[in-house]
Amino acid sequence: MAKSQVTMTVNGKAVEQLVEPRTLLIHFLREALNLTGPHIGCETSHCGACTVDLDGKSVKSCTVFAVQADGADILTIEGMANPDGTLHALQEGFREMHGLQCGFCTPGMITRAYRLLQENPNPSEAEIRIGISGNLCRCTGYQNIVKAIQFAAARLAGATFQEAAE
Ligand code: FES
Ligand code: FES
C-alpha cells in the first residue's frame, strides 16, 4: 500500500515518518514511535484508554488516522512529567490519592485530566466527573481519581488539597 509522509511534534520532538493511510494514530504512536503509554482498550472510541492531547484537545487516538494528525502537536503520558524530570501534579495526585489500581486506564485518564485542568483550572467535583466521563475505569470506582484531579488542581494553584470530611 502506498505510504504518505507525516510530520508532527510528539512530546516536544519533531517526528517524520512514512505511514499507510489506514494506520490509526494509536498504532502509529505505539508501534512506530514506541510510545506505549496510550493503551488500546476497545478501538471503538468507548474506553478512553488511548486518549492523547492533539492541538489542545483530548482525542481518542483509536479514532484518528495518523495521516489526519499530520502537522499536529501531540502530548502523550510520556511527555507529561516536568522538564526537570519531576512528576506532573496530576501524576503526583494519582500516586498520593491512590487514583489507580491496575493502571490500564491511567495514562488516558491523566492525559484527559491534563486538558480538563487547562480548560478549567478549578473544577467542581461534578465538573471533574463530567470531564472524565469519556474515560472508563474498571477498578477504582472513580472516587480516588476525582480526588487525584482535585489534588492536582490545588497543587497547580499553589494550594494544598484538603479532603472533604466524609
Ligand atoms: S481504545 Fe480508543 S477509546 Fe478505547
Ligand atoms: S485502574 Fe484499572 S482500569 Fe482504571
CSV table of C-alpha atoms and ligand atoms in Angstrom, one decimal:
chain,number,residue,atom,x,y,z
A,1,MET,CA,0.0,0.0,0.0
A,2,ALA,CA,1.3,3.5,-0.8
A,3,LYS,CA,2.6,5.4,2.1
A,4,SER,CA,2.2,9.0,3.0
A,5,GLN,CA,4.7,11.2,4.7
A,6,VAL,CA,3.6,12.7,8.0
A,7,THR,CA,5.3,15.2,10.2
A,8,MET,CA,4.2,16.1,13.7
A,9,THR,CA,5.5,17.1,17.1
A,10,VAL,CA,5.2,14.5,19.7
A,11,ASN,CA,6.1,15.3,23.3
A,12,GLY,CA,8.1,18.3,22.0
A,13,LYS,CA,10.1,16.3,19.5
A,14,ALA,CA,9.8,16.6,15.7
A,15,VAL,CA,8.7,13.3,14.1
A,16,GLU,CA,8.8,12.5,10.4
A,17,GLN,CA,7.6,9.1,9.1
A,18,LEU,CA,6.0,7.3,6.2
A,19,VAL,CA,2.7,5.7,7.2
A,20,GLU,CA,0.0,3.7,5.4
A,21,PRO,CA,-3.2,5.8,5.1
A,22,ARG,CA,-5.1,3.1,7.1
A,23,THR,CA,-2.8,3.4,10.2
A,24,LEU,CA,-4.6,4.6,13.3
A,25,LEU,CA,-2.8,7.2,15.4
A,26,ILE,CA,-2.8,4.9,18.4
A,27,HIS,CA,-0.9,2.3,16.3
A,28,PHE,CA,1.5,4.9,15.0
A,29,LEU,CA,2.3,6.1,18.5
A,30,ARG,CA,2.7,2.7,20.0
A,31,GLU,CA,4.4,0.8,17.1
A,32,ALA,CA,6.3,3.4,15.1
A,33,LEU,CA,7.3,5.7,18.0
A,34,ASN,CA,7.3,3.1,20.8
A,35,LEU,CA,5.1,5.3,22.9
A,36,THR,CA,3.2,2.5,24.7
A,37,GLY,CA,1.7,4.7,27.4
A,38,PRO,CA,-1.5,5.3,25.5
A,39,HIS,CA,-3.3,2.0,25.7
A,40,ILE,CA,-5.7,0.1,23.4
A,41,GLY,CA,-8.8,-0.9,25.3
A,42,CYS,CA,-11.7,-1.1,22.8
A,43,GLU,CA,-10.6,0.5,19.5
A,44,THR,CA,-14.2,1.7,19.2
A,45,SER,CA,-14.0,5.1,20.9
A,46,HIS,CA,-15.7,4.0,24.1
A,47,CYS,CA,-13.0,3.4,26.8
A,48,GLY,CA,-10.6,6.4,26.5
A,49,ALA,CA,-7.5,4.3,27.3
A,50,CYS,CA,-6.0,5.7,24.1
A,51,THR,CA,-6.5,9.4,24.9
A,52,VAL,CA,-3.8,11.8,23.8
A,53,ASP,CA,-3.7,15.6,23.6
A,54,LEU,CA,-3.8,16.8,20.0
A,55,ASP,CA,-3.5,20.5,19.2
A,56,GLY,CA,-5.1,21.4,22.6
A,57,LYS,CA,-7.9,18.9,22.6
A,58,SER,CA,-8.3,15.5,24.1
A,59,VAL,CA,-8.7,12.9,21.4
A,60,LYS,CA,-9.2,9.2,21.4
A,61,SER,CA,-6.3,8.2,19.2
A,62,CYS,CA,-8.1,5.0,18.0
A,63,THR,CA,-10.5,7.2,16.1
A,64,VAL,CA,-7.9,9.3,14.3
A,65,PHE,CA,-5.8,8.2,11.3
A,66,ALA,CA,-2.1,9.1,11.6
A,67,VAL,CA,-2.4,11.0,8.4
A,68,GLN,CA,-5.0,13.2,10.0
A,69,ALA,CA,-2.5,14.2,12.6
A,70,ASP,CA,-0.1,15.5,10.0
A,71,GLY,CA,1.3,18.8,11.3
A,72,ALA,CA,-0.2,18.3,14.8
A,73,ASP,CA,1.3,18.9,18.2
A,74,ILE,CA,0.7,15.8,20.3
A,75,LEU,CA,1.2,15.2,24.0
A,76,THR,CA,1.1,11.7,25.5
A,77,ILE,CA,1.7,10.5,29.0
A,78,GLU,CA,5.4,10.1,28.2
A,79,GLY,CA,5.6,13.8,27.8
A,80,MET,CA,3.7,14.7,31.0
A,81,ALA,CA,6.5,15.0,33.5
A,82,ASN,CA,8.0,18.4,34.1
A,83,PRO,CA,11.1,19.3,32.1
A,84,ASP,CA,13.3,18.7,35.2
A,85,GLY,CA,12.0,15.2,35.3
A,86,THR,CA,9.8,15.7,38.4
A,87,LEU,CA,6.3,14.3,38.1
A,88,HIS,CA,3.4,16.5,36.8
A,89,ALA,CA,1.0,17.5,39.6
A,90,LEU,CA,-1.5,15.0,38.1
A,91,GLN,CA,0.9,12.2,38.3
A,92,GLU,CA,1.7,13.1,41.9
A,93,GLY,CA,-2.1,13.3,42.6
A,94,PHE,CA,-2.7,9.8,41.2
A,95,ARG,CA,0.1,8.5,43.3
A,96,GLU,CA,-0.8,10.3,46.5
A,97,MET,CA,-4.6,9.8,46.3
A,98,HIS,CA,-4.4,6.2,45.1
A,99,GLY,CA,-6.1,7.1,41.8
A,100,LEU,CA,-5.3,3.8,40.2
A,101,GLN,CA,-5.3,0.1,40.7
A,102,CYS,CA,-4.4,-2.0,37.6
A,103,GLY,CA,-3.3,1.2,35.9
A,104,PHE,CA,-4.6,0.4,32.5
A,105,CYS,CA,-6.8,3.5,32.2
A,106,THR,CA,-4.3,5.7,34.0
A,107,PRO,CA,-2.3,7.2,31.0
A,108,GLY,CA,-5.5,8.1,29.2
A,109,MET,CA,-7.1,9.4,32.4
A,110,ILE,CA,-4.2,11.6,33.3
A,111,THR,CA,-3.9,12.9,29.7
A,112,ARG,CA,-7.6,13.7,29.7
A,113,ALA,CA,-7.4,15.4,33.1
A,114,TYR,CA,-4.5,17.5,31.9
A,115,ARG,CA,-6.7,19.1,29.2
A,116,LEU,CA,-9.6,19.4,31.7
A,117,LEU,CA,-7.4,21.4,34.1
A,118,GLN,CA,-6.1,23.5,31.2
A,119,GLU,CA,-9.7,24.4,30.3
A,120,ASN,CA,-11.0,24.7,33.9
A,121,PRO,CA,-8.2,25.1,36.5
A,122,ASN,CA,-10.7,25.0,39.4
A,123,PRO,CA,-13.3,22.4,38.5
A,124,SER,CA,-16.0,21.3,40.9
A,125,GLU,CA,-16.4,17.6,41.7
A,126,ALA,CA,-19.3,17.4,39.3
A,127,GLU,CA,-17.3,19.1,36.5
A,128,ILE,CA,-14.5,16.6,37.0
A,129,ARG,CA,-16.8,13.7,36.8
A,130,ILE,CA,-18.4,15.1,33.6
A,131,GLY,CA,-14.9,15.9,32.3
A,132,ILE,CA,-13.6,12.4,32.6
A,133,SER,CA,-16.9,10.7,31.5
A,134,GLY,CA,-15.3,9.6,28.3
A,135,ASN,CA,-12.7,7.6,30.1
A,136,LEU,CA,-13.7,4.3,31.7
A,137,CYS,CA,-12.0,2.7,34.7
A,138,ARG,CA,-12.9,-0.9,35.7
A,139,CYS,CA,-11.2,-0.8,39.0
A,140,THR,CA,-11.3,2.2,41.2
A,141,GLY,CA,-14.9,3.3,41.3
A,142,TYR,CA,-13.6,6.8,40.3
A,143,GLN,CA,-13.7,8.3,43.8
A,144,ASN,CA,-9.9,8.4,44.1
A,145,ILE,CA,-9.5,9.5,40.5
A,146,VAL,CA,-11.6,12.5,41.3
A,147,LYS,CA,-9.5,13.2,44.4
A,148,ALA,CA,-6.3,12.9,42.4
A,149,ILE,CA,-7.5,15.5,40.0
A,150,GLN,CA,-8.6,17.8,42.9
A,151,PHE,CA,-5.2,17.3,44.4
A,152,ALA,CA,-3.5,18.3,41.1
A,153,ALA,CA,-5.8,21.3,40.7
A,154,ALA,CA,-4.9,22.5,44.2
A,155,ARG,CA,-1.2,21.8,43.6
A,156,LEU,CA,-1.1,23.7,40.3
A,157,ALA,CA,-2.8,26.7,42.1
A,158,GLY,CA,-0.1,26.7,44.7
A,159,ALA,CA,-2.5,25.4,47.4
A,160,THR,CA,-2.8,22.1,49.4
A,161,PHE,CA,-5.6,19.7,48.7
A,162,GLN,CA,-7.9,19.3,51.7
A,163,GLU,CA,-10.1,16.2,51.5
A,164,ALA,CA,-13.7,16.9,52.4
A,165,ALA,CA,-14.8,15.3,55.6
A,166,GLU,CA,-16.9,12.1,54.9
B,1,FES,S1,-9.0,2.2,22.6
B,1,FES,FE1,-9.6,4.2,22.0
B,1,FES,S2,-11.4,4.6,23.1
B,1,FES,FE2,-10.9,2.6,23.7
B,2,FES,S1,-7.1,1.4,37.4
B,2,FES,FE1,-7.7,-0.4,36.4
B,2,FES,S2,-9.0,0.3,34.7
B,2,FES,FE2,-8.6,2.1,35.9
